Amino acid sequence: QVQLEESGGGLVQAGGSLRLTCVSSRSTFRFAAMAWYRQAPGKHRELVANIADRNVENYADAVKGRFTISRHHTKNTAYLEMNSLKPEDTAVYYCNAHGTRFARRYDYWGQGTQVTVSS
């Protein structure tokens, strides 16, 4: 069973920065891709950023130019660097690892870390 553990959340003022870290219990080489999602109160969970093979990155329009996703295979870790934070970025942020194996999709999730941006 794969375990993902997030850290780095907290309270920050608008315009500030945070870096979220996700540590995997298994080598991140095993995953086709890793991603960060977020869920604000009363809203659905939404994709924030994704990094796949050859480090191809994708971002939600709301965070483009402000957030950067990366992964470090030798440390079994993924990161989400968040700059120019806005109050609307307030949410629980979840780390995700996914791919397909034997033609079936797999998903692993962390427990989430709270990010609160004050105005």
PDB file of C-alpha atoms in Angstrom:
ATOM      1  CA  GLN A   1       0.000   0.000   0.000  1.00  0.00           C
ATOM      2  CA  VAL A   2       1.374   3.391  -1.021  1.00  0.00           C
ATOM      3  CA  GLN A   3       1.281   6.196   1.503  1.00  0.00           C
ATOM      4  CA  LEU A   4       1.569   9.858   0.602  1.00  0.00           C
ATOM      5  CA  GLU A   5       2.192  12.422   3.297  1.00  0.00           C
ATOM      6  CA  GLU A   6       1.823  16.158   2.731  1.00  0.00           C
ATOM      7  CA  SER A   7       3.352  18.939   4.769  1.00  0.00           C
ATOM      8  CA  GLY A   8       4.031  22.647   4.448  1.00  0.00           C
ATOM      9  CA  GLY A   9       0.545  24.074   4.738  1.00  0.00           C
ATOM     10  CA  GLY A  10      -0.284  26.927   7.052  1.00  0.00           C
ATOM     11  CA  LEU A  11      -1.555  30.475   7.371  1.00  0.00           C
ATOM     12  CA  VAL A  12      -0.061  33.141   5.131  1.00  0.00           C
ATOM     13  CA  GLN A  13      -0.981  36.665   4.124  1.00  0.00           C
ATOM     14  CA  ALA A  14      -2.084  37.476   0.601  1.00  0.00           C
ATOM     15  CA  GLY A  15       0.935  37.896  -1.644  1.00  0.00           C
ATOM     16  CA  GLY A  16       2.977  35.443   0.393  1.00  0.00           C
ATOM     17  CA  SER A  17       4.448  32.079  -0.512  1.00  0.00           C
ATOM     18  CA  LEU A  18       4.333  28.494   0.693  1.00  0.00           C
ATOM     19  CA  ARG A  19       5.939  25.271  -0.454  1.00  0.00           C
ATOM     20  CA  LEU A  20       4.011  22.048  -0.042  1.00  0.00           C
ATOM     21  CA  THR A  21       5.881  18.756   0.145  1.00  0.00           C
ATOM     22  CA  CYS A  22       4.557  15.270  -0.553  1.00  0.00           C
ATOM     23  CA  VAL A  23       6.647  12.291   0.509  1.00  0.00           C
ATOM     24  CA  SER A  24       5.830   8.880  -0.927  1.00  0.00           C
ATOM     25  CA  SER A  25       6.423   5.559   0.826  1.00  0.00           C
ATOM     26  CA  ARG A  26       7.280   4.050  -2.562  1.00  0.00           C
ATOM     27  CA  SER A  27       9.599   5.261  -5.266  1.00  0.00           C
ATOM     28  CA  THR A  28       7.980   7.982  -7.346  1.00  0.00           C
ATOM     29  CA  PHE A  29       9.487   6.289 -10.390  1.00  0.00           C
ATOM     30  CA  ARG A  30       6.577   3.831 -10.054  1.00  0.00           C
ATOM     31  CA  PHE A  31       3.986   6.505 -10.760  1.00  0.00           C
ATOM     32  CA  ALA A  32       3.104   7.706 -14.223  1.00  0.00           C
ATOM     33  CA  ALA A  33       2.263  11.110 -12.805  1.00  0.00           C
ATOM     34  CA  MET A  34       1.851  13.075  -9.620  1.00  0.00           C
ATOM     35  CA  ALA A  35      -0.534  15.902  -8.963  1.00  0.00           C
ATOM     36  CA  TRP A  36      -1.838  18.365  -6.433  1.00  0.00           C
ATOM     37  CA  TYR A  37      -5.544  18.887  -5.923  1.00  0.00           C
ATOM     38  CA  ARG A  38      -7.390  21.241  -3.620  1.00  0.00           C
ATOM     39  CA  GLN A  39     -10.818  21.429  -2.053  1.00  0.00           C
ATOM     40  CA  ALA A  40     -12.283  24.593  -0.617  1.00  0.00           C
ATOM     41  CA  PRO A  41     -15.266  24.504   1.782  1.00  0.00           C
ATOM     42  CA  GLY A  42     -18.473  23.783  -0.091  1.00  0.00           C
ATOM     43  CA  LYS A  43     -16.660  23.113  -3.364  1.00  0.00           C
ATOM     44  CA  HIS A  44     -15.589  20.069  -5.332  1.00  0.00           C
ATOM     45  CA  ARG A  45     -12.020  18.862  -5.305  1.00  0.00           C
ATOM     46  CA  GLU A  46     -10.185  20.396  -8.253  1.00  0.00           C
ATOM     47  CA  LEU A  47      -6.920  19.718 -10.019  1.00  0.00           C
ATOM     48  CA  VAL A  48      -4.267  22.358  -9.327  1.00  0.00           C
ATOM     49  CA  ALA A  49      -1.191  20.969 -11.080  1.00  0.00           C
ATOM     50  CA  ASN A  50       0.050  17.746 -12.621  1.00  0.00           C
ATOM     51  CA  ILE A  51       3.506  16.498 -13.580  1.00  0.00           C
ATOM     52  CA  ALA A  52       3.881  13.475 -15.834  1.00  0.00           C
ATOM     53  CA  ASP A  53       6.541  11.624 -17.794  1.00  0.00           C
ATOM     54  CA  ARG A  54       9.431  13.735 -19.040  1.00  0.00           C
ATOM     55  CA  ASN A  55       8.326  16.285 -16.437  1.00  0.00           C
ATOM     56  CA  VAL A  56       5.497  17.616 -18.561  1.00  0.00           C
ATOM     57  CA  GLU A  57       3.570  20.033 -16.349  1.00  0.00           C
ATOM     58  CA  ASN A  58      -0.049  21.170 -16.485  1.00  0.00           C
ATOM     59  CA  TYR A  59      -1.747  23.799 -14.361  1.00  0.00           C
ATOM     60  CA  ALA A  60      -5.226  25.054 -13.637  1.00  0.00           C
ATOM     61  CA  ASP A  61      -5.801  28.459 -15.201  1.00  0.00           C
ATOM     62  CA  ALA A  62      -6.306  29.989 -11.751  1.00  0.00           C
ATOM     63  CA  VAL A  63      -2.726  29.191 -10.674  1.00  0.00           C
ATOM     64  CA  LYS A  64      -0.725  29.494 -13.896  1.00  0.00           C
ATOM     65  CA  GLY A  65       2.295  31.699 -13.451  1.00  0.00           C
ATOM     66  CA  ARG A  66       2.054  31.537  -9.657  1.00  0.00           C
ATOM     67  CA  PHE A  67       2.409  27.837  -8.766  1.00  0.00           C
ATOM     68  CA  THR A  68       5.107  25.379  -9.799  1.00  0.00           C
ATOM     69  CA  ILE A  69       4.964  21.613  -9.444  1.00  0.00           C
ATOM     70  CA  SER A  70       8.075  19.470  -9.358  1.00  0.00           C
ATOM     71  CA  ARG A  71       9.199  16.033  -8.251  1.00  0.00           C
ATOM     72  CA  HIS A  72      12.453  14.602  -7.038  1.00  0.00           C
ATOM     73  CA  HIS A  73      12.645  10.865  -7.692  1.00  0.00           C
ATOM     74  CA  THR A  74      15.695  10.177  -5.547  1.00  0.00           C
ATOM     75  CA  LYS A  75      13.855  11.693  -2.569  1.00  0.00           C
ATOM     76  CA  ASN A  76      10.480  10.116  -3.462  1.00  0.00           C
ATOM     77  CA  THR A  77       9.034  13.579  -3.140  1.00  0.00           C
ATOM     78  CA  ALA A  78       6.821  16.003  -5.019  1.00  0.00           C
ATOM     79  CA  TYR A  79       6.519  19.705  -4.347  1.00  0.00           C
ATOM     80  CA  LEU A  80       4.123  22.536  -5.009  1.00  0.00           C
ATOM     81  CA  GLU A  81       5.708  25.963  -4.847  1.00  0.00           C
ATOM     82  CA  MET A  82       2.997  28.581  -4.377  1.00  0.00           C
ATOM     83  CA  ASN A  83       3.730  32.268  -4.858  1.00  0.00           C
ATOM     84  CA  SER A  84       1.582  35.410  -4.926  1.00  0.00           C
ATOM     85  CA  LEU A  85      -1.041  33.607  -2.881  1.00  0.00           C
ATOM     86  CA  LYS A  86      -4.595  34.903  -2.905  1.00  0.00           C
ATOM     87  CA  PRO A  87      -7.454  34.404  -0.421  1.00  0.00           C
ATOM     88  CA  GLU A  88      -9.208  32.265  -3.042  1.00  0.00           C
ATOM     89  CA  ASP A  89      -6.304  29.794  -2.833  1.00  0.00           C
ATOM     90  CA  THR A  90      -7.520  28.848   0.648  1.00  0.00           C
ATOM     91  CA  ALA A  91      -8.287  25.119   0.651  1.00  0.00           C
ATOM     92  CA  VAL A  92      -7.126  21.714   1.772  1.00  0.00           C
ATOM     93  CA  TYR A  93      -4.414  20.606  -0.639  1.00  0.00           C
ATOM     94  CA  TYR A  94      -4.050  16.929  -1.482  1.00  0.00           C
ATOM     95  CA  CYS A  95      -1.152  15.083  -3.052  1.00  0.00           C
ATOM     96  CA  ASN A  96      -2.043  12.478  -5.664  1.00  0.00           C
ATOM     97  CA  ALA A  97      -0.102   9.821  -7.533  1.00  0.00           C
ATOM     98  CA  HIS A  98      -1.739   8.069 -10.470  1.00  0.00           C
ATOM     99  CA  GLY A  99      -1.330   6.087 -13.629  1.00  0.00           C
ATOM    100  CA  THR A 100      -2.505   2.874 -15.213  1.00  0.00           C
ATOM    101  CA  ARG A 101      -1.411  -0.637 -14.454  1.00  0.00           C
ATOM    102  CA  PHE A 102      -2.679  -3.631 -16.408  1.00  0.00           C
ATOM    103  CA  ALA A 103      -5.062  -1.234 -18.186  1.00  0.00           C
ATOM    104  CA  ARG A 104      -6.628  -0.098 -14.902  1.00  0.00           C
ATOM    105  CA  ARG A 105      -6.215   3.342 -13.400  1.00  0.00           C
ATOM    106  CA  TYR A 106      -4.782   3.618  -9.938  1.00  0.00           C
ATOM    107  CA  ASP A 107      -4.885   6.618  -7.602  1.00  0.00           C
ATOM    108  CA  TYR A 108      -3.156   7.199  -4.298  1.00  0.00           C
ATOM    109  CA  TRP A 109      -4.016  10.149  -2.044  1.00  0.00           C
ATOM    110  CA  GLY A 110      -2.503  11.896   0.915  1.00  0.00           C
ATOM    111  CA  GLN A 111      -4.520  13.064   3.890  1.00  0.00           C
ATOM    112  CA  GLY A 112      -4.334  16.731   2.896  1.00  0.00           C
ATOM    113  CA  THR A 113      -2.765  19.864   4.310  1.00  0.00           C
ATOM    114  CA  GLN A 114      -4.621  23.093   5.051  1.00  0.00           C
ATOM    115  CA  VAL A 115      -3.592  26.314   3.318  1.00  0.00           C
ATOM    116  CA  THR A 116      -5.214  29.506   4.535  1.00  0.00           C
ATOM    117  CA  VAL A 117      -4.529  32.844   2.866  1.00  0.00           C
ATOM    118  CA  SER A 118      -5.655  35.929   4.739  1.00  0.00           C
ATOM    119  CA  SER A 119      -6.528  39.188   2.996  1.00  0.00           C
TER     120      SER A 119
END
